[in-house]
Coordinates of C-alpha atoms in Angstrom, one line a residue:
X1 CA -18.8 -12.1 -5.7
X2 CA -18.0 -14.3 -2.6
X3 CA -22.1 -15.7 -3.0
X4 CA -20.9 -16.1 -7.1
X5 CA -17.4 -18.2 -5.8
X6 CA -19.8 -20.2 -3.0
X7 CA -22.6 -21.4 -5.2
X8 CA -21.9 -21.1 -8.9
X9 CA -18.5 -21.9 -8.9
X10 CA -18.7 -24.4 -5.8
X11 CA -15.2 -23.5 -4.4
X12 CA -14.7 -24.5 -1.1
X13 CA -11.4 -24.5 0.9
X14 CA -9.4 -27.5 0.4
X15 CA -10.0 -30.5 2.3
X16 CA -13.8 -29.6 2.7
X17 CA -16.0 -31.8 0.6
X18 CA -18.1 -30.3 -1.9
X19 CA -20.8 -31.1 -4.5
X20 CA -18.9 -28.7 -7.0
X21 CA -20.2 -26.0 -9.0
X22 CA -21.7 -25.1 -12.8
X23 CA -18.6 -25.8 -14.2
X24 CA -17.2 -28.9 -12.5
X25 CA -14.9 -29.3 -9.2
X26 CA -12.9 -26.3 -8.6
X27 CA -9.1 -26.2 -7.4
X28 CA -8.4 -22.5 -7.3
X29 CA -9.3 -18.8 -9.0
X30 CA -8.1 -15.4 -9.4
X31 CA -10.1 -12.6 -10.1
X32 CA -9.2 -9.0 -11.1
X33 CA -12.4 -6.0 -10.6
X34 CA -11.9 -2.7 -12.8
X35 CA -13.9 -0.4 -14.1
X36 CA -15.0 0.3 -18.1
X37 CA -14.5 3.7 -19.5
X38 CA -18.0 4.5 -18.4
X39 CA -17.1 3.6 -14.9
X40 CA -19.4 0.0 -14.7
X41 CA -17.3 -2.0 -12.5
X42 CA -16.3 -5.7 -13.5
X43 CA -14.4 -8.8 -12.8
X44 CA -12.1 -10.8 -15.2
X45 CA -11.3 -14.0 -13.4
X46 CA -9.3 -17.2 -14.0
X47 CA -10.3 -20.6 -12.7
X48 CA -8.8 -23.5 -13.1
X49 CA -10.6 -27.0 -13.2
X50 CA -9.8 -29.9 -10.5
X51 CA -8.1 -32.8 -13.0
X52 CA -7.9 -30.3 -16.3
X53 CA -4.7 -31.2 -18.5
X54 CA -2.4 -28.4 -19.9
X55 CA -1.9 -28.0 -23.6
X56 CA 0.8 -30.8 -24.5
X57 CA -0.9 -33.1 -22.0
X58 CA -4.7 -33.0 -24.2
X59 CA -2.9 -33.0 -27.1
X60 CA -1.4 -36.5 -26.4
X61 CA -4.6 -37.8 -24.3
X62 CA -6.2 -37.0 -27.7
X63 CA -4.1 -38.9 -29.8
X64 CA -3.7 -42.2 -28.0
X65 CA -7.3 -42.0 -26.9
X66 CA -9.9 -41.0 -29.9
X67 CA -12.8 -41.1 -27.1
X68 CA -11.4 -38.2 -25.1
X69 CA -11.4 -35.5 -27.6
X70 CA -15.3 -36.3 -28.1
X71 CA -16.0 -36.4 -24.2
X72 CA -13.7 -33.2 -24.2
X73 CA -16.2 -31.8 -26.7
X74 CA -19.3 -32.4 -25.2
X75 CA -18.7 -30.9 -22.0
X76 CA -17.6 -27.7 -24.2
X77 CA -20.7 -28.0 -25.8
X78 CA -22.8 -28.2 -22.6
X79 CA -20.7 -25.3 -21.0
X80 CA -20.7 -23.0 -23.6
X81 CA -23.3 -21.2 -25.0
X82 CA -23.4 -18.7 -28.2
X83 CA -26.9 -18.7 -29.6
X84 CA -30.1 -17.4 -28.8
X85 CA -32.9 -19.9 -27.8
X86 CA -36.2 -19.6 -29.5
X87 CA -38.9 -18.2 -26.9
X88 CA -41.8 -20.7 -26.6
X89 CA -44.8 -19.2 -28.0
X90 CA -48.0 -18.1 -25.8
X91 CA -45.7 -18.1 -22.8
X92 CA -45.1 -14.8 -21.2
X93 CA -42.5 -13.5 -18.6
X94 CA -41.2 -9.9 -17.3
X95 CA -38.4 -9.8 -19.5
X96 CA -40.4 -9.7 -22.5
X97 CA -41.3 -6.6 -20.7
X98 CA -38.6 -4.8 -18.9
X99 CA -35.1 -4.9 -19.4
X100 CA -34.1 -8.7 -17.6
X101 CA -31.1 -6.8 -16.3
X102 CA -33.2 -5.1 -13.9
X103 CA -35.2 -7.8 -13.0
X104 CA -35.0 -11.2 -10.9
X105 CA -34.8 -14.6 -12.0
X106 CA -37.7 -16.8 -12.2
X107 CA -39.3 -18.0 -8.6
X108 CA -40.4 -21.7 -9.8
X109 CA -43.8 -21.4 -8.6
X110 CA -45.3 -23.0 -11.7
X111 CA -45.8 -26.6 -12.3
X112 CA -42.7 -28.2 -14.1
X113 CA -43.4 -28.0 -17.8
X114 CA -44.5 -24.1 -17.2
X115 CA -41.2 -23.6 -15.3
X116 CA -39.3 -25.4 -18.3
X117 CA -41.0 -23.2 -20.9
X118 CA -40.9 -19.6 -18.5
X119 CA -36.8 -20.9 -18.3
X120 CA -36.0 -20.8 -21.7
X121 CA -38.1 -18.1 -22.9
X122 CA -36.7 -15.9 -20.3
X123 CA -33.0 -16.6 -21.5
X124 CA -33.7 -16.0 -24.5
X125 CA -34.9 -12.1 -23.6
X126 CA -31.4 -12.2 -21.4
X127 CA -29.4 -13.7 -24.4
X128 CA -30.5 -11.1 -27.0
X129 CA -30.6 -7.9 -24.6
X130 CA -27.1 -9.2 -22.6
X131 CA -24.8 -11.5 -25.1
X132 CA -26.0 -10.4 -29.0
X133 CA -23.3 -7.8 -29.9
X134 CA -24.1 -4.6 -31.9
X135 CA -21.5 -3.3 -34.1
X136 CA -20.7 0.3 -33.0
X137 CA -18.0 2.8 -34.2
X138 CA -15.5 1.6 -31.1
X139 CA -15.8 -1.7 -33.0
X140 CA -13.5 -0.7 -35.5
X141 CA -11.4 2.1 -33.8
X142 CA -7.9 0.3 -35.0
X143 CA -8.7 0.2 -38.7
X144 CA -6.4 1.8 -40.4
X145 CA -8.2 2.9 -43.5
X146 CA -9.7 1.2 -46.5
X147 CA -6.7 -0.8 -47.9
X148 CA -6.9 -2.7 -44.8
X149 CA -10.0 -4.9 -44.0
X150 CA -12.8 -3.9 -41.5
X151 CA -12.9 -5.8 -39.0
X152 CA -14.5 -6.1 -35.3
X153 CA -11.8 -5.5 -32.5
X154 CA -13.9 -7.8 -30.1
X155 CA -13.5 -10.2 -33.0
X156 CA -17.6 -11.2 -33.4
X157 CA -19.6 -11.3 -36.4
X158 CA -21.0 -13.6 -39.6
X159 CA -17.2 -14.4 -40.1
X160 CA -16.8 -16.3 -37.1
X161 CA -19.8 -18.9 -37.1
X162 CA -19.1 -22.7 -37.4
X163 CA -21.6 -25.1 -36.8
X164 CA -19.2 -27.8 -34.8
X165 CA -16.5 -27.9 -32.1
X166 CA -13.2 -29.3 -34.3
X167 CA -10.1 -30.3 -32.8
X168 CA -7.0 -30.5 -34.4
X169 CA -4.7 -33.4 -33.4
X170 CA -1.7 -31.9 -35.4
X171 CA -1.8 -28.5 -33.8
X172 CA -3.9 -29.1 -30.4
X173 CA -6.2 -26.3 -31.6
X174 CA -9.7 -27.0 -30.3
X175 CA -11.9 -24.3 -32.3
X176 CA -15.2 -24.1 -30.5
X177 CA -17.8 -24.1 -32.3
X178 CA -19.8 -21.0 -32.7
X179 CA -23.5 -21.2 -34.3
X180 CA -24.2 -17.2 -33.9
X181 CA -21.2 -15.1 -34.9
X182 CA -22.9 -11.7 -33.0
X183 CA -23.9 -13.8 -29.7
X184 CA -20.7 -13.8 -27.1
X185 CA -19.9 -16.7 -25.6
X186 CA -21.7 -17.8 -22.3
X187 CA -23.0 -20.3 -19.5
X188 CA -26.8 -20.6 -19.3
X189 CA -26.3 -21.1 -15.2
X190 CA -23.7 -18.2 -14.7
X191 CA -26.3 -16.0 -17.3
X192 CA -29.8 -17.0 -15.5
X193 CA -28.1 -16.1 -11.8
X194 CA -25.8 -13.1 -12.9
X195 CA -28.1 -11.3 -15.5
X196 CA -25.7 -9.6 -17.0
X197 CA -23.3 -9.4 -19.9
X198 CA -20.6 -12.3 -19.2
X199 CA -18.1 -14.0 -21.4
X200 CA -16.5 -17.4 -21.3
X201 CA -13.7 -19.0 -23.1
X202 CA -11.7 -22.0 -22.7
X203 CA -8.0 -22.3 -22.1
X204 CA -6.5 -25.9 -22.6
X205 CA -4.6 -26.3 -25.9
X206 CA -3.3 -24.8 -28.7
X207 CA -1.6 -21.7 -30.5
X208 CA -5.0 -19.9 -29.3
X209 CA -4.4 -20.4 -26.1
X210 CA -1.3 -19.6 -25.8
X211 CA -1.7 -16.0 -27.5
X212 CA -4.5 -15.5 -24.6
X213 CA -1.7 -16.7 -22.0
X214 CA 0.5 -13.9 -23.4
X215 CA -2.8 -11.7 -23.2
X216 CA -3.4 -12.0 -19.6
X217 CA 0.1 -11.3 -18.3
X218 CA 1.0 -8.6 -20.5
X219 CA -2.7 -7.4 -19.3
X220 CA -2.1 -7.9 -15.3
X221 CA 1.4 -6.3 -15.3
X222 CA 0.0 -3.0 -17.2
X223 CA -2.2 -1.6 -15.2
X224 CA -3.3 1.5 -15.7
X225 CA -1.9 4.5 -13.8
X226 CA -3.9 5.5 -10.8
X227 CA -5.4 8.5 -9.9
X228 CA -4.1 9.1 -6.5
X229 CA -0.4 8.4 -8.1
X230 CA -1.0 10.8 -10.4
X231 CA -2.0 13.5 -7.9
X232 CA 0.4 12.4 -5.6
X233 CA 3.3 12.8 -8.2
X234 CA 2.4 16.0 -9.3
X235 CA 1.8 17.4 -6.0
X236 CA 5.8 16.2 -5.4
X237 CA 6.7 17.9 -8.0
X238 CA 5.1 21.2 -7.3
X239 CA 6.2 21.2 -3.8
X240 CA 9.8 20.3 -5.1
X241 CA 9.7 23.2 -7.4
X242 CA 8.6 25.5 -4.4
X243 CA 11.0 25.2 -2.6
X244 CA 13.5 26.4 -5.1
X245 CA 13.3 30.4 -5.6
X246 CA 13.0 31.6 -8.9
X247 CA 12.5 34.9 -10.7
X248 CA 9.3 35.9 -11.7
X249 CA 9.8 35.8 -15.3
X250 CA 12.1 32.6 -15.4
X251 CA 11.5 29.3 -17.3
X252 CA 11.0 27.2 -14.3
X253 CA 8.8 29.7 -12.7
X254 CA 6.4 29.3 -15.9
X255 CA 7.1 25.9 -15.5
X256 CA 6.1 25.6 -12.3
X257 CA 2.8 28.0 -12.9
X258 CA 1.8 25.1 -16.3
X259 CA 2.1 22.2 -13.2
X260 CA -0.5 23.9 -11.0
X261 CA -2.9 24.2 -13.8
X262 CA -2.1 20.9 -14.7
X263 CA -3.1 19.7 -11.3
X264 CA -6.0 22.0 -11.0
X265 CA -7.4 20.6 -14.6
X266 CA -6.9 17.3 -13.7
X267 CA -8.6 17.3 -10.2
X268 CA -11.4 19.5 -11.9
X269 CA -12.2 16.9 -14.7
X270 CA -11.6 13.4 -13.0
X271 CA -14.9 11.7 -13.5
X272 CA -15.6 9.1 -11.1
X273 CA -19.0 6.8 -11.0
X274 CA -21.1 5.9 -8.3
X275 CA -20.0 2.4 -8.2
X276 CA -16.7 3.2 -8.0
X277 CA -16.9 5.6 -5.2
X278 CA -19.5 3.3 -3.2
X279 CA -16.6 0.6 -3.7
X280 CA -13.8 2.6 -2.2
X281 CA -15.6 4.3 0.6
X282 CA -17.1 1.0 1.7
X283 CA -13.4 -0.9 1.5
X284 CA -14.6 -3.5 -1.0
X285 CA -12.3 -5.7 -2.4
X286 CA -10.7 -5.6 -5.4
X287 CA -9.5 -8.8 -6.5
X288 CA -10.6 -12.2 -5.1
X289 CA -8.4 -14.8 -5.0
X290 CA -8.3 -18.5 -3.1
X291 CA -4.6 -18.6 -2.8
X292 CA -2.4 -16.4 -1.7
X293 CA 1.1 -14.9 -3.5
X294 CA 4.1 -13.5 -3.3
X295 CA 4.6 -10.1 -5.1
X296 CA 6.8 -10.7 -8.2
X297 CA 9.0 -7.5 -8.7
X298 CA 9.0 -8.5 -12.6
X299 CA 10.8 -5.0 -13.5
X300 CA 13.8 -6.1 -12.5
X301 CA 14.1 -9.5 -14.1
X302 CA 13.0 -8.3 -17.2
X303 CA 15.7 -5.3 -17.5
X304 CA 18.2 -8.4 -16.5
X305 CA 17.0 -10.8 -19.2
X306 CA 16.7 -8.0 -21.9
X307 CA 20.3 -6.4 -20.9
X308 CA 21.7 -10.5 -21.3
X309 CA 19.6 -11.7 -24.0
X310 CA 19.0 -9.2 -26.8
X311 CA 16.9 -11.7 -29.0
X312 CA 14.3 -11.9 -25.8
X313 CA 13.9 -8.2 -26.6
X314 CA 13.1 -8.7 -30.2
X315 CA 10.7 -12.0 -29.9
X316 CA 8.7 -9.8 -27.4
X317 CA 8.4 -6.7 -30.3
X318 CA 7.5 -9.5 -32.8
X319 CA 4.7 -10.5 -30.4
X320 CA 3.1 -7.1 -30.0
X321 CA 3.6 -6.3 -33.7
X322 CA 1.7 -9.7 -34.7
X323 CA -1.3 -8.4 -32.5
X324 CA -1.3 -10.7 -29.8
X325 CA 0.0 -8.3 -27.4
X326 CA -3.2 -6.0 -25.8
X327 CA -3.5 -2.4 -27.0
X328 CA -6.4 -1.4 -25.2
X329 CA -4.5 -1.4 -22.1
X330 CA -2.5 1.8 -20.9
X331 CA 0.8 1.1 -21.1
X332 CA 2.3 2.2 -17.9
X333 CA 5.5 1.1 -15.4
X334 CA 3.2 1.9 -12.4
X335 CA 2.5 -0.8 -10.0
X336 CA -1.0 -0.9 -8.6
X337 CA 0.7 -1.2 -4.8
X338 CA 3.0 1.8 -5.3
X339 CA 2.2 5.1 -3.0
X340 CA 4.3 8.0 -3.4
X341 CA 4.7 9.8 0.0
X342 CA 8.4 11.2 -0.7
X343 CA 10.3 12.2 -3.5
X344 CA 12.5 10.0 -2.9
X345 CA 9.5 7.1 -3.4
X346 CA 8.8 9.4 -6.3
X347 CA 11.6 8.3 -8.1
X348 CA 11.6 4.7 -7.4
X349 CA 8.0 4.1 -8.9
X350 CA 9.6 5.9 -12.0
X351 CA 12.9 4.2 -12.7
X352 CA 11.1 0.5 -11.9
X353 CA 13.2 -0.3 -9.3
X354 CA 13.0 -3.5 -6.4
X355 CA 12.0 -1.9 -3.4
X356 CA 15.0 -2.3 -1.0
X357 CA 14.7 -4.4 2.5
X358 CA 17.0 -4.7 5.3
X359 CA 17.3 -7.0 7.8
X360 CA 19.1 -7.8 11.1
X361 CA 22.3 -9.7 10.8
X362 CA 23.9 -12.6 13.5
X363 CA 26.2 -9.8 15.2
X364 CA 23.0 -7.6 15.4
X365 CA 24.0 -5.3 12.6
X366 CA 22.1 -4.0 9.8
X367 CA 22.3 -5.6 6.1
X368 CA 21.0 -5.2 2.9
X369 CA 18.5 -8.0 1.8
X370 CA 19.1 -9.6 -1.7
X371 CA 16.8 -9.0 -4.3
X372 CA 14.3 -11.2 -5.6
X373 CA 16.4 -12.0 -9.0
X374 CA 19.7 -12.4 -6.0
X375 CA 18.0 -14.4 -4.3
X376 CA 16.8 -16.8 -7.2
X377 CA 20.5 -16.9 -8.7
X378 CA 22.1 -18.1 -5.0
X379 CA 19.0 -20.7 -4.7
X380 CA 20.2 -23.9 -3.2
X381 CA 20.4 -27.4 -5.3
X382 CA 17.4 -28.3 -4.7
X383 CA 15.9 -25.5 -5.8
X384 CA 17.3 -25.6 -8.9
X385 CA 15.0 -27.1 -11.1
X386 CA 12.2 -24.7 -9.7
X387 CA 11.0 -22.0 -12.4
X388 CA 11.0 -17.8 -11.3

């Protein structure tokens, strides 16, 4: 990952000059690794583009200026893959072979036009065996039954192909285009170097883009319950039951008995892979980032602006029931950064409270810190016009 930021992506620290990357001059990125159900570990990651415009900003560029939207489309075009290149016939390379997964990129020891031709051909074994999607039955594991249409849940097939980019002026929707409706989107640089299955997608204007905005928060701040919380939560609860006495027969006794099977069963049958063991005992990281943050206790402000504001509560129901919110993700109220040492811990990761601080007064005493959502309330004037 740190060799992928480097050279494909060209970030440098700020101030250092640079020749940029694949994509263009980078100002910052964010990066989240996780694991798939069958343990494969992964990386979804956010970049953002040195001089990119936000949503209302290219949708007036493109209105004043009827040259930009066409520049803005070409550089789409050139970024963005979603078709499989012909081979070139009578030339021959290992991933006709083997799987090009498991194999290295080209070594461009032959003259130029050999290399040209080895180039393509080899993409286009990486394209079909890394990017062409296969429906499968997880495809369609949210349809509901035959009144309601079949579709694909990663949204790919014949339905989706358009032959151009199109942008809308009205709207600010730029639909990009795409030629094969079973080939995910993809970078022919980020491909060749990876070799692996990657996706690629655009964020700048329009309705679209905003539903993936909405994706990606309500994405980071569910993450799934952890295993060690788990354990550590029911081992809290066990020894919190032992140290009550009970009689033999008693519901809490059985009660008790069901949580130590519970724990046994679950310690028995966690299922961990290699790569996620290797990445644990060897401390990698697991999320890259080129700036750093402040931890958001977003719990809190919520239950404030939902207790104040019922119609915030509603709009957000509408969202999820419309199908923009993210269903594939466990919907938990654990934080990745909570560890449960005490009950008392315990029952702060479960109610979603602020953690509480202290700190040393004038007079030497100790005091209460404010909150986050304190805090932001009793900002100064010229704070004021800063967002939470």
């Amino acid at each position: 990952m740190t060799k992928f930021i480097e050279i494909l992506l060209g970030y440098v620290e700020e101030g250092t000059p640079t020749d940029g990357g694949v994509l263009g001059y980078v100002n910052a990125y964010y990066g989240c690794v996780e694991a798939q159900g069958r343990g494969s570990l992964h990386c979804h990651m956010l970049v953002w583009m040195d001089g990119a415009l936000n949503s209302e900003q290219i949708k007036t560029r493109a209105s004043s200026d009827p040259t930009f939207s066409e520049r803005l489309i070409r550089y789409l075009d050139t970024e963005i893959s979603n078709v499989v290149p012909p081979a070139v016939p009578g030339v021959n390379v290992l991933s006709g072979n083997f799987h090009p997964c498991s194999l290295r990129g080209l070594n461009g020891k032959n003259d130029f036009d050999s290399h040209v031709s080895a180039i393509q051909t080899d993409l286009h074994y990486l394209v079909e065996s890394c990017q062409r999607h296969k429906h499968a039955a997880t495809c369609y594991k949210h349809w509901k039954g035959p009144k309601e249409r079949r579709e694909c849940r990663f949204n790919l097939g014949d339905h989706i192909s358009q032959d151009n980019t199109t942008f809308d002026a009205d709207s600010g929707d730029l639909l990009l285009r795409h030629i094969d409706g079973l080939v995910n989107n993809f970078n022919e640089s980020i491909l060749r170097a990876l070799r692996c299955n990657m996706d690629i997608q655009f964020l700048g204007s329009g309705p679209s883009t905003k539903a993936v905005i909405y994706y990606i928060t309500d994405y980071i701040t569910k993450s799934e319950l952890k295993a060690q919380v788990a354990y550590a939560a029911l081992e809290l609860a066990i020894v919190k039951l032992l140290a009550q006495t009970f009689d033999d027969n008693s519901i809490q006794s059985q009660a008790k008995r069901m949580l130590q099977k519970c724990a046994f069963s679950m310690i028995s049958t966690q299922e961990l892979s290699a790569q996620q063991v290797i990445s644990h005992l060897l401390d990698f990281q697991n999320h890259f980032t080129s700036h750093a943050y402040e931890k958001l206790y977003w719990g809190i402000i919520d239950h404030y602006v939902h207790k104040n504001d019922p119609l915030a509560e509603s709009v957000t129901k509408d969202l999820h029931e419309d199908g923009t919110g993210n269903t594939d993700i466990i919907e938990s109220e654990w934080e990745d950064e909570d560890i449960v040492d005490t009950i008392e811990d315990l029952d702060n990761v479960l109610t979603n409270d602020e953690e509480i601080g202290v700190r040393v007064e004038v007079n030497g005493s100790i005091g209460r810190q404010p909150t986050q959502l304190q805090s932001y309330f009793a900002r100064g004037t010229q704070l004021k016009d800063m967002c939470l």
